[in-house]
Coordinates of C-alpha atoms and ligand atoms in Angstrom, one line a residue:
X1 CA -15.8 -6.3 -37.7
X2 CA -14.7 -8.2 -34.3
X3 CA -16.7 -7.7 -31.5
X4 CA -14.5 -6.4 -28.9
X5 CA -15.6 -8.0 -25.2
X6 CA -13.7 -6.3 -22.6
X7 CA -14.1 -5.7 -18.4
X8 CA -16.0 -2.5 -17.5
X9 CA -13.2 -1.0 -16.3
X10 CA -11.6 -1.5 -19.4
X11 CA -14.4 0.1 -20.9
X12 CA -13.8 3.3 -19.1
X13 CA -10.2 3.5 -19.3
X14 CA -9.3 2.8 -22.7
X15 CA -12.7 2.6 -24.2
X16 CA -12.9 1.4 -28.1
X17 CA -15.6 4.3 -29.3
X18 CA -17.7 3.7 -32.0
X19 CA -17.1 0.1 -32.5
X20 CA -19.2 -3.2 -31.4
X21 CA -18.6 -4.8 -28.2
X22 CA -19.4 -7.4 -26.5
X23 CA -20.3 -7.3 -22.3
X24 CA -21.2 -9.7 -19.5
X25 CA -22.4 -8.9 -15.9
X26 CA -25.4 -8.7 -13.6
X27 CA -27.8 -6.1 -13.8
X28 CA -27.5 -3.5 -10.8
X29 CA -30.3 -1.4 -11.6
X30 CA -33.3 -0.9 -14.4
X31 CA -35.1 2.5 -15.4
X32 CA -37.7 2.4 -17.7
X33 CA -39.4 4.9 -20.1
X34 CA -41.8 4.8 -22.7
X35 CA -38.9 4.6 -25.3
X36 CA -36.1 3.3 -23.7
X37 CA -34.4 2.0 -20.9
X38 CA -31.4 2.1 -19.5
X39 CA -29.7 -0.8 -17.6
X40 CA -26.7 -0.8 -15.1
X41 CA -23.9 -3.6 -15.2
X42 CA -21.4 -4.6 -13.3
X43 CA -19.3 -7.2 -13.7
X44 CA -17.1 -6.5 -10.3
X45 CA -14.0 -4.9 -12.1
X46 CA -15.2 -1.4 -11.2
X47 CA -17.0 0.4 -8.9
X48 CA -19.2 2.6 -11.4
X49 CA -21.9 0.5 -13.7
X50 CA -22.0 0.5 -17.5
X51 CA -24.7 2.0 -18.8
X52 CA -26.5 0.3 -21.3
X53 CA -29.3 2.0 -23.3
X54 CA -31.9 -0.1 -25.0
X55 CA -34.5 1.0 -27.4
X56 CA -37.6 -0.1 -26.8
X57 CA -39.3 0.5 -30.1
X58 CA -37.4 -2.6 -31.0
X59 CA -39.8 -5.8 -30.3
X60 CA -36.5 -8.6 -29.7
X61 CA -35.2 -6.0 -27.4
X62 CA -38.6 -5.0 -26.0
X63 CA -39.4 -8.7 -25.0
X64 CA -36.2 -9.1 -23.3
X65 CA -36.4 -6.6 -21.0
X66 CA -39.9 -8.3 -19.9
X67 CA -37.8 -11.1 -17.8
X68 CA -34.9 -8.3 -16.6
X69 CA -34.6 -7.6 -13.6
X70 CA -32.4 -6.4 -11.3
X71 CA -30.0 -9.5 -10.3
X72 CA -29.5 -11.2 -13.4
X73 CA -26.7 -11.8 -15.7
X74 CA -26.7 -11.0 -19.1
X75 CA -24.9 -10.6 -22.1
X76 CA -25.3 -7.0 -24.2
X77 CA -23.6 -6.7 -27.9
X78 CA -23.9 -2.8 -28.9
X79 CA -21.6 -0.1 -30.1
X80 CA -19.9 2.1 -27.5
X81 CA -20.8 5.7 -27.4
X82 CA -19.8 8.7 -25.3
X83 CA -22.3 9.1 -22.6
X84 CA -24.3 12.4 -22.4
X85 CA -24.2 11.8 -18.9
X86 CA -21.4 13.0 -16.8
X87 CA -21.0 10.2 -14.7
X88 CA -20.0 7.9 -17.1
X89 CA -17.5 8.3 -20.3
X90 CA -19.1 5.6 -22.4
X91 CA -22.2 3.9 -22.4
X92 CA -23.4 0.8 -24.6
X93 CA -26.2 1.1 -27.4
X94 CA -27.8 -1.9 -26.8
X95 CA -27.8 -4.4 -30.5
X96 CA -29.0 -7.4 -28.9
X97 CA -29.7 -8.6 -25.3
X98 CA -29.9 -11.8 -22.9
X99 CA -30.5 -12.7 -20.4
X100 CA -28.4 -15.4 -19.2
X101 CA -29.7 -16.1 -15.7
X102 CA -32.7 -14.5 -14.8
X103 CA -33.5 -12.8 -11.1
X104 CA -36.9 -13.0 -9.3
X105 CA -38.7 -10.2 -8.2
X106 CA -37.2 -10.5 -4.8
X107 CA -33.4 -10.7 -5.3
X108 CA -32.4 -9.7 -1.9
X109 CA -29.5 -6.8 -3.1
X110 CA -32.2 -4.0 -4.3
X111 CA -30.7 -0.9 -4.7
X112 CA -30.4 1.1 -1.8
X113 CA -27.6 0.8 1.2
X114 CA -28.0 -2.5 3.2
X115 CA -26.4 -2.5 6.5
X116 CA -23.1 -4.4 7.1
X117 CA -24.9 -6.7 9.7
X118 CA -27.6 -7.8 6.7
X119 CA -24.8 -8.1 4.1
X120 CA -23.6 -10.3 6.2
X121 CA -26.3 -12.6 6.6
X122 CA -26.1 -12.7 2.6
X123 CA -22.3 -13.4 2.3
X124 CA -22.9 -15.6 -0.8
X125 CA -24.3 -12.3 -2.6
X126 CA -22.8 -9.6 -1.1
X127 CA -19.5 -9.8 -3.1
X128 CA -21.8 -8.2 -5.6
X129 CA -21.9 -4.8 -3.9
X130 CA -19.9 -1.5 -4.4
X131 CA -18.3 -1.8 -0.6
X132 CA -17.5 -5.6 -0.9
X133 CA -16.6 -4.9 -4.1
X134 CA -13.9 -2.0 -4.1
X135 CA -12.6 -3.7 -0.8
X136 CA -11.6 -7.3 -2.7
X137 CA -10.2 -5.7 -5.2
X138 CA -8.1 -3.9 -2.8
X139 CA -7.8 -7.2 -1.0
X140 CA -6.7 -8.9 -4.3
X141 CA -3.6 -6.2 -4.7
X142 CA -2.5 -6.2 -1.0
X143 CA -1.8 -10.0 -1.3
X144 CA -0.1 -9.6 -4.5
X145 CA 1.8 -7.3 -3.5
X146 CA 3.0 -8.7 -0.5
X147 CA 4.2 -11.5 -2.4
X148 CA 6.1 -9.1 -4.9
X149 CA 7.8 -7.2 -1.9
X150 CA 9.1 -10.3 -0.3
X151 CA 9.8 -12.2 -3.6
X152 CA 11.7 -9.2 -4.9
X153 CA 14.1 -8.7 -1.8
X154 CA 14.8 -12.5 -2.2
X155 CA 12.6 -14.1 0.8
X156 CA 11.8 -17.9 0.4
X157 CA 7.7 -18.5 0.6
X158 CA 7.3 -21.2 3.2
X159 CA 3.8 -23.4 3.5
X160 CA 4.1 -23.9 7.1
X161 CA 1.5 -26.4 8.4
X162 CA -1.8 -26.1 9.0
X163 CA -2.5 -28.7 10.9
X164 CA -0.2 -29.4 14.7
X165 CA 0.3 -31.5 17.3
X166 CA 1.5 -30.6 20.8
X167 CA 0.6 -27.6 22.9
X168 CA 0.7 -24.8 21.0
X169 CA 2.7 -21.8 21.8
X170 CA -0.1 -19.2 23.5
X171 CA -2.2 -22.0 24.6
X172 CA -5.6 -22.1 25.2
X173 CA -7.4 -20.5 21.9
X174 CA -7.0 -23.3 19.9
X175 CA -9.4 -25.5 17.7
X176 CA -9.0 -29.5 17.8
X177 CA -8.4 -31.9 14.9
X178 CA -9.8 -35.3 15.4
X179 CA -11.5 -38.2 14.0
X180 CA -12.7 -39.4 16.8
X181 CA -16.6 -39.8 17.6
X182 CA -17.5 -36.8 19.8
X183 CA -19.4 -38.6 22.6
X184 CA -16.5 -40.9 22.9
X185 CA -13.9 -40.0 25.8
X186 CA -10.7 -38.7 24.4
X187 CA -8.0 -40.9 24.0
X188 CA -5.3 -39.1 21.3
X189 CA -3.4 -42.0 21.0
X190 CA -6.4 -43.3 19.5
X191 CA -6.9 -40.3 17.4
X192 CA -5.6 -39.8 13.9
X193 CA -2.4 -38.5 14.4
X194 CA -1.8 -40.6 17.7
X195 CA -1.3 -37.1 19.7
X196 CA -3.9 -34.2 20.2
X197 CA -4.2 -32.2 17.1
X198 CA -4.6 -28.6 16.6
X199 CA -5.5 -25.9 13.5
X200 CA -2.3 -23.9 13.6
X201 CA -2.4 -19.9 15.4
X202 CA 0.9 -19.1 13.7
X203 CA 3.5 -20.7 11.7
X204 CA 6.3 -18.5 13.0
X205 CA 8.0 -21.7 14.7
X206 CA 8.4 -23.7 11.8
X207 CA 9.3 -20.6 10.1
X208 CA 12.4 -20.1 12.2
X209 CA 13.4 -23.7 10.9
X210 CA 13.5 -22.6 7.8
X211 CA 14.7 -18.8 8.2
X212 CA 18.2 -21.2 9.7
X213 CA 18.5 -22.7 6.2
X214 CA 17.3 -20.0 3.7
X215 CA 18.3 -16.7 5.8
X216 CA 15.2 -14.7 4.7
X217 CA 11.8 -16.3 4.5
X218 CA 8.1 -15.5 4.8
X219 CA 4.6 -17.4 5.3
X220 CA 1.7 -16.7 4.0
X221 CA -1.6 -18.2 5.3
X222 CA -4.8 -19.1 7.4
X223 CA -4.3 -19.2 11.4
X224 CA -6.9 -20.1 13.7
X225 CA -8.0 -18.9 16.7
X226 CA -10.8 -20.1 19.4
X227 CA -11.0 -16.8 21.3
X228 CA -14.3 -15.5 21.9
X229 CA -13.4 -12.2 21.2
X230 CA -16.3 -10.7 20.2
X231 CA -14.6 -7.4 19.0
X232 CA -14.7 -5.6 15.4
X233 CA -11.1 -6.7 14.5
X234 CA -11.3 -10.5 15.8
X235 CA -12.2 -13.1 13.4
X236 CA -11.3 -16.8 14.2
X237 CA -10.2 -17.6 11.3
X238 CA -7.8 -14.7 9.7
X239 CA -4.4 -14.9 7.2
X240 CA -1.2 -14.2 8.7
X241 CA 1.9 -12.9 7.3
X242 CA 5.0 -13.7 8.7
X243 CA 8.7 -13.1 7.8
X244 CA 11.4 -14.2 10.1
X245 CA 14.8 -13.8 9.0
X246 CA 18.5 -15.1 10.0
X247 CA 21.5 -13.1 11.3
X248 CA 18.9 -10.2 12.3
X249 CA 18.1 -8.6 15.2
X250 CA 15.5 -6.4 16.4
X251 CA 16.7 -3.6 14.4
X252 CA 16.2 -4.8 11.2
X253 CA 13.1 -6.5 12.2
X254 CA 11.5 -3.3 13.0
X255 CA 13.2 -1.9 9.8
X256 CA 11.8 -4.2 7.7
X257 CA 8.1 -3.9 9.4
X258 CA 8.1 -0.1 8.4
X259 CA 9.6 -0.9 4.7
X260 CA 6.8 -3.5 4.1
X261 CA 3.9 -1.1 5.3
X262 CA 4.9 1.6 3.4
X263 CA 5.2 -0.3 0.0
X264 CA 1.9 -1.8 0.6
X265 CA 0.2 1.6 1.5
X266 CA 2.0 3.5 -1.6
X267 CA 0.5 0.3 -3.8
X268 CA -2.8 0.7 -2.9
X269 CA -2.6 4.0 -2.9
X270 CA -1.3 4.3 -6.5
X271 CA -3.3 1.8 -7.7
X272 CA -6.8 2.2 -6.5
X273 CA -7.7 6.2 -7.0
X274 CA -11.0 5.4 -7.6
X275 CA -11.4 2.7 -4.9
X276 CA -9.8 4.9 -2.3
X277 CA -12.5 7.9 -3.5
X278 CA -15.1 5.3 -3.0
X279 CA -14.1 4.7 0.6
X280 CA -13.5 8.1 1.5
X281 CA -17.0 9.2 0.2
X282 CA -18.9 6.4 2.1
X283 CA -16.7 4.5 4.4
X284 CA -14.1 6.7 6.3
X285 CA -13.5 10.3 5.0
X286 CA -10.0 11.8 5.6
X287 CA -8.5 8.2 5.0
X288 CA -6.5 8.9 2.0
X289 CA -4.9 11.6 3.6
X290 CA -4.1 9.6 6.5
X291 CA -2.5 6.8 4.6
X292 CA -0.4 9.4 2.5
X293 CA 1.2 11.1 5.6
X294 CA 1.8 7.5 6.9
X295 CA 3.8 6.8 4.2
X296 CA 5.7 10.2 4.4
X297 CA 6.5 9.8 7.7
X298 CA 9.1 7.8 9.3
X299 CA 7.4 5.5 12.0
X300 CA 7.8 6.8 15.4
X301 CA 9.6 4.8 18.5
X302 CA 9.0 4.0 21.7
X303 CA 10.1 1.7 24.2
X304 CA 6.8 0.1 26.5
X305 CA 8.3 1.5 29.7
X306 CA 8.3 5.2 27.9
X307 CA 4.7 4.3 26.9
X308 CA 3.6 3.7 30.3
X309 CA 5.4 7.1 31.1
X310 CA 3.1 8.9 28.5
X311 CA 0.0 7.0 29.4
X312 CA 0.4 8.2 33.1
X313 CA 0.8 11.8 32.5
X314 CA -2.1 11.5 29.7
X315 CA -5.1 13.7 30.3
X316 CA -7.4 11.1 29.1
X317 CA -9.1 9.3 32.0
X318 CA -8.6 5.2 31.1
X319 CA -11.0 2.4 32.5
X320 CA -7.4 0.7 33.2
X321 CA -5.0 2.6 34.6
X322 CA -1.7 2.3 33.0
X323 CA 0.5 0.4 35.7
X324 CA 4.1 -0.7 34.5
X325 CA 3.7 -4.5 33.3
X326 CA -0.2 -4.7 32.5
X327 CA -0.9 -5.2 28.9
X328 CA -2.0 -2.3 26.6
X329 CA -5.7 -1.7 26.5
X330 CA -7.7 -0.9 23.2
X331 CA -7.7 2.6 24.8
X332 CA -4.2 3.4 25.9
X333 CA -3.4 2.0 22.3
X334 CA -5.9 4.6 20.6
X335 CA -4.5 7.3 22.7
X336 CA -1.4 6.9 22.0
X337 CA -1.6 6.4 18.2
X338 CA -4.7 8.7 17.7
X339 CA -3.9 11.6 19.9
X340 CA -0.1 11.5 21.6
X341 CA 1.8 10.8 18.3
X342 CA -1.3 10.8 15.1
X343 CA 0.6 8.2 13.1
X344 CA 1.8 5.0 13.6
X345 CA 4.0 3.7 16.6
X346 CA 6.3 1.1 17.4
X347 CA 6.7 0.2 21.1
X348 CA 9.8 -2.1 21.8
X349 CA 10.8 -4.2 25.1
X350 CA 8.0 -5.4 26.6
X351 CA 7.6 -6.9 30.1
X352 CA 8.9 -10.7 29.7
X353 CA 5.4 -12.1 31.3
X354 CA 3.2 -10.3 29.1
X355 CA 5.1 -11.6 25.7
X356 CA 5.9 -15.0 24.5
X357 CA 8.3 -17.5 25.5
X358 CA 10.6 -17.5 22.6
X359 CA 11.2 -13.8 22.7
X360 CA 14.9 -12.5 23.4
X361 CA 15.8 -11.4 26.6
X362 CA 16.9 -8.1 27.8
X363 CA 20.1 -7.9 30.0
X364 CA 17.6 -5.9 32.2
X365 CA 15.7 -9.9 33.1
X366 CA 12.4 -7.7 33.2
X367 CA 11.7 -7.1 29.1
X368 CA 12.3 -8.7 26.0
X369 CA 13.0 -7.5 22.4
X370 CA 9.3 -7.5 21.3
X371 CA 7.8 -5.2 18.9
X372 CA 4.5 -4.0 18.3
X373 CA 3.4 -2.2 15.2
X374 CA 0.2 0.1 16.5
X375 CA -2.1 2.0 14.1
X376 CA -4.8 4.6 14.7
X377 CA -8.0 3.1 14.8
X378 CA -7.4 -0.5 14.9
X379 CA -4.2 -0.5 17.5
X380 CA -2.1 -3.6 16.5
X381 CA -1.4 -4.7 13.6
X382 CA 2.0 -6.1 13.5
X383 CA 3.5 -8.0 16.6
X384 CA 7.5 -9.3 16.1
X385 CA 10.4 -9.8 18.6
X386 CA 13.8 -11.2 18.1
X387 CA 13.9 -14.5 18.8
X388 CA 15.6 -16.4 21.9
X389 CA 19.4 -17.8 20.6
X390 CA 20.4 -18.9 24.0
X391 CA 19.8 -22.7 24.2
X392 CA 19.9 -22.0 27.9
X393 CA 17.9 -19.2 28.5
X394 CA 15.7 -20.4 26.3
X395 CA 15.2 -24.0 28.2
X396 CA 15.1 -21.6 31.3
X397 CA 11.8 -19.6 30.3
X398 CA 10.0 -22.8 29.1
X399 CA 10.9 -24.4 32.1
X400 CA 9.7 -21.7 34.1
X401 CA 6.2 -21.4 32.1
X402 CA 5.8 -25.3 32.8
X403 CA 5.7 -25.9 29.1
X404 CA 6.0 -29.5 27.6
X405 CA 10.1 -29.4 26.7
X406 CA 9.4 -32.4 24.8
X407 CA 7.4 -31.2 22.5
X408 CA 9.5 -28.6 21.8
X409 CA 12.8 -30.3 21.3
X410 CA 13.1 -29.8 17.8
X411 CA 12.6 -26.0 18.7
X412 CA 15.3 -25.9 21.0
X413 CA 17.7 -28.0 18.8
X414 CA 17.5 -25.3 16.7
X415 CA 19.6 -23.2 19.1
X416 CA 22.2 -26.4 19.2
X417 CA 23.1 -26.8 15.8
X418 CA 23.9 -23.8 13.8
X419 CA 21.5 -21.8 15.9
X420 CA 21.5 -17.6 15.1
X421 CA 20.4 -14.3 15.7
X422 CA 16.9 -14.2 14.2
X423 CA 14.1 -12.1 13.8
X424 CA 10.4 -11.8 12.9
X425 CA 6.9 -10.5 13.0
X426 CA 3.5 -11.5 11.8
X427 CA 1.2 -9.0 10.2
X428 CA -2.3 -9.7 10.6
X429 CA -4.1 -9.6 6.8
X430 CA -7.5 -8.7 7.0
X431 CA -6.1 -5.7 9.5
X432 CA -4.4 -4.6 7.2
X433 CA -6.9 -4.9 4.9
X434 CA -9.3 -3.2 7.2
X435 CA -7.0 -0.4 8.1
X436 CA -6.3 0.5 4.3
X437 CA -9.8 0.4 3.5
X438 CA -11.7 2.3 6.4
X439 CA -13.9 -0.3 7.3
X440 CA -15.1 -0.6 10.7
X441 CA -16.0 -4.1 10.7
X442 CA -12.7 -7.0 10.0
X443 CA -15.8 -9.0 9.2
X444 CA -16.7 -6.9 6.2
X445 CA -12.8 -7.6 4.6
X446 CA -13.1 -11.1 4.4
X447 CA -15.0 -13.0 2.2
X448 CA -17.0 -15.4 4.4
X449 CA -16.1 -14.6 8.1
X450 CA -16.2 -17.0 10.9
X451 CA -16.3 -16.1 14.5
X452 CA -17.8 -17.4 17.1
X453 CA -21.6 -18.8 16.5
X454 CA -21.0 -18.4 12.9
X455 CA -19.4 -20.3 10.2
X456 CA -22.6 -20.6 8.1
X457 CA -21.0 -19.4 4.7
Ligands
ATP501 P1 -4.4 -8.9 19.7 O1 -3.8 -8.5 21.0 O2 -5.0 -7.8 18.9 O3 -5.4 -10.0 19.9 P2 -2.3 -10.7 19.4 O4 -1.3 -10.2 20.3 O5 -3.0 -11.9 19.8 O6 -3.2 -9.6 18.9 P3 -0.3 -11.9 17.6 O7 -0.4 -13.2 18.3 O8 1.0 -11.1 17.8 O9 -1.5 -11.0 18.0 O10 -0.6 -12.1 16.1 C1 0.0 -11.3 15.0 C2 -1.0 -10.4 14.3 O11 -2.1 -11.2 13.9 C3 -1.6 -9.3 15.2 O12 -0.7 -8.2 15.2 C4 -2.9 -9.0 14.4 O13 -2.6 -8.2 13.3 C5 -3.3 -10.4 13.9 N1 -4.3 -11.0 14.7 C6 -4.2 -11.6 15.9 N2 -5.3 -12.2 16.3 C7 -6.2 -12.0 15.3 C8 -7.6 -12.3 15.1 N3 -8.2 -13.0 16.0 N4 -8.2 -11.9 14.0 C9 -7.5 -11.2 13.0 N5 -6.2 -10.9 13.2 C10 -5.6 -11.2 14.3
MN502 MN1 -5.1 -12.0 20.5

């Protein structure tokens, strides 16, 4: 007879009773009694361990078990039975045991609940955990699935570039590249690339490039960010999604940001019952049903000015007083989406000095056709506008903001030759990843987190 070696989760979902099988994993747990024990795997396909059941009247088992501890890999041949136990389905009669890779007495993931803030100290062993667990598997899907969304409605995957030269577009929060020694002074013609170099915060500029040759087209990747934000949904190095697409306007843009959520939410949804149980039970109760009515209702509007509006006759009390043309706090973000509408909200037009240059401008000269995406709990997740197609206007605003035009000729060329409406926005990964999963911490949703003072994994 084969021996049948499978995932745990494939144990559990269409498990082969009765027959041999073979399984590999790390040892979550061991409880001993005089005649047996019983092990739990996993093998991070599933949240809930595989029971294994050894008998230890049986000496080559019995000496195995002398070296097994909790932390180690091994491999168990046995025949799947039914479990007695309600928790699991099936468990494993253990055949024959080893243990590949042994664990000492101190393995730092015992079983109890570690704090996020020690997990994280262990990042090189924490992807071992239920939390960590559940959430890359929910990780894995959302970036799948964002590919399948985009690939299906006929979008072009663009590499933009990681690495850039000139001034960047929000200035300031940027990382250098350079080869030259630090205590020298800095001369870029000198350095590598003969001009200063930076790790990119966005590839939505070359993306327009692109979006005027393939009409529909989306990145995928890391951004970087030097901001010393030290806030639960900062990291300084995160992924970005961003579609931008031709002969589109703000409309569709804002169309489009809804569509995408939606299908990611009913994905995750649909595909991770248990995961989603897992996070309601320990991470964020009520979530499910949160997610569910965000994908069964339509997103609501509003324009920043009727924001403001709200905000002022709010009864909340803010630390910063709404005021027409300040940027929108944490808390006026968490009122609105929290208390005023419970659900999603797009805000549209945008003060021009609180948004970047490229945005279109409004006949008004006083906002531009930006769009935010806010959710309850984290506040943005999505930021879009429709781009600037006036060559002029366009020139104007850089002009105006001092920027380096020559650096940004090839930008503006794009408005000379064949230029078009054109829209786009840029989802921020791991807050989405953080928002579908609960967790409170954006470090926790990504495997090795860097922010400032800490890029040790
Ligand atoms: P915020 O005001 O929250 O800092 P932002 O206005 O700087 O966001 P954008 O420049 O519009 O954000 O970037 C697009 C998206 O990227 C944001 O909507 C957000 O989801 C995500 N994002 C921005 N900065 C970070 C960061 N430091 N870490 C993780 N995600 C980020
Ligand atoms: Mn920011």
């Amino acid at each position: 007879m084969d021996i049948i070696r499978q995932r745990i989760q494939d144990f559990f979902s269409t498990p082969p009773e009765g027959q041999k099988v073979e399984v590999l994993g790390w040892v979550r747990s061991v409880r001993e009694s005089k005649q047996v024990a019983f092990l739990h795997l996993s093998d991070g396909s599933t949240t809930a361990p595989l029971q294994v059941v050894v008998d230890k009247t049986r000496e080559e088992l019995a000496s195995c078990l002398e070296t097994l501890r909790t932390g180690a890999s091994v491999r168990v041949v046995g025949t799947l039975r039914p479990s007695p136990g309600t928790k699991q389905p099936v468990e494993i009669h253990a055949e024959a045991l080893t243990v590949l890779g042994p664990a000492p007495e101190d393995y730092p993931l015992q079983k109890k609940r570690h704090s996020f803030e020690f997990l994280r100290e262990i990042a090189h062993l924490r992807p071992r955990t239920n939390t960590i667990g559940a959430v890359m598997r929910v990780r894995n899907t959302l970036a799948w699935e964002i590919h399948r969304f985009f690939q299906e409605r006929g979008f072009l995957y663009v590499h933009t570039p990681i690495i850039t030269t000139g001034d960047a577009e929000g200035a300031g929060a940027l990382f250098r590249v350079t080869t030259l020694p630090p205590d020298a002074p800095y001369d870029p013609t000198e350095d590598f690339f003969g001009a200063p170099a930076f790790l990119t915060v966005s590839g939505q500029l070359e993306a327009e490039a692109y979006a005027l040759a393939f009409v529909n087209v989306y990145t995928f990747g890391p951004t970087f960010r030097a901001e010393n934000s030290h806030t639960p949904r900062h990291l300084a190095e995160f992924w970005m999604v961003e579609p931008e697409m031709a002969f589109c306007d703000l409309e569709g843009d804002m169309h489009l940001a809804e569509e995408f959520i939606t299908h990611l939410l009913e994905a995750v949804l649909e595909r991770h019952p248990e995961e989603m149980a897992f996070f309601e039970q320990w991470i964020a109760p009520g979530l499910t049903d949160q997610l569910e009515a965000v994908v069964n209702t339509p997103f609501t509007h509003m324009t920043y000015t009727e924001v403001i509006e709200h905000l002022k006759k709010a009864p909340a009390s803010f630390t910063f007083p709404p005021e027409w043309g300040m940027d929108l706090q944490t808390e006026h973000e968490r009122y609105l989406t929290e208390e005023l509408v419970k659900g999603p909200v797009i805000v549209t037009d945008y003060p021009k000095e609180i948004k970047a240059f490229y945005m279109k401008q409004n006949p008004d000269g006083r906002t531009v056709r930006a769009m935010d995406v806010l959710v309850p709990r984290l506040g943005e997740i999505i930021g879009g506008s429709q781009r600037e197609d006036d060559y002029e206007r366009l020139l104007a605003r850089m002009q105006e903001l001092g920027m380096r035009i020559e650096a940004y000729q090839w930008y503006l060329d794009l408005r000379r030759y064949g230029g078009a409406p054109h829209a786009g926005f840029g989802l921020g990964f791991d807050r989405l990843v953080q928002y579908v999963t609960g967790m409170q911490n954006i470090r926790d949703v990504i495997p090795f987190p860097r922010t400032p003072g800490n890029a040790a994994f």
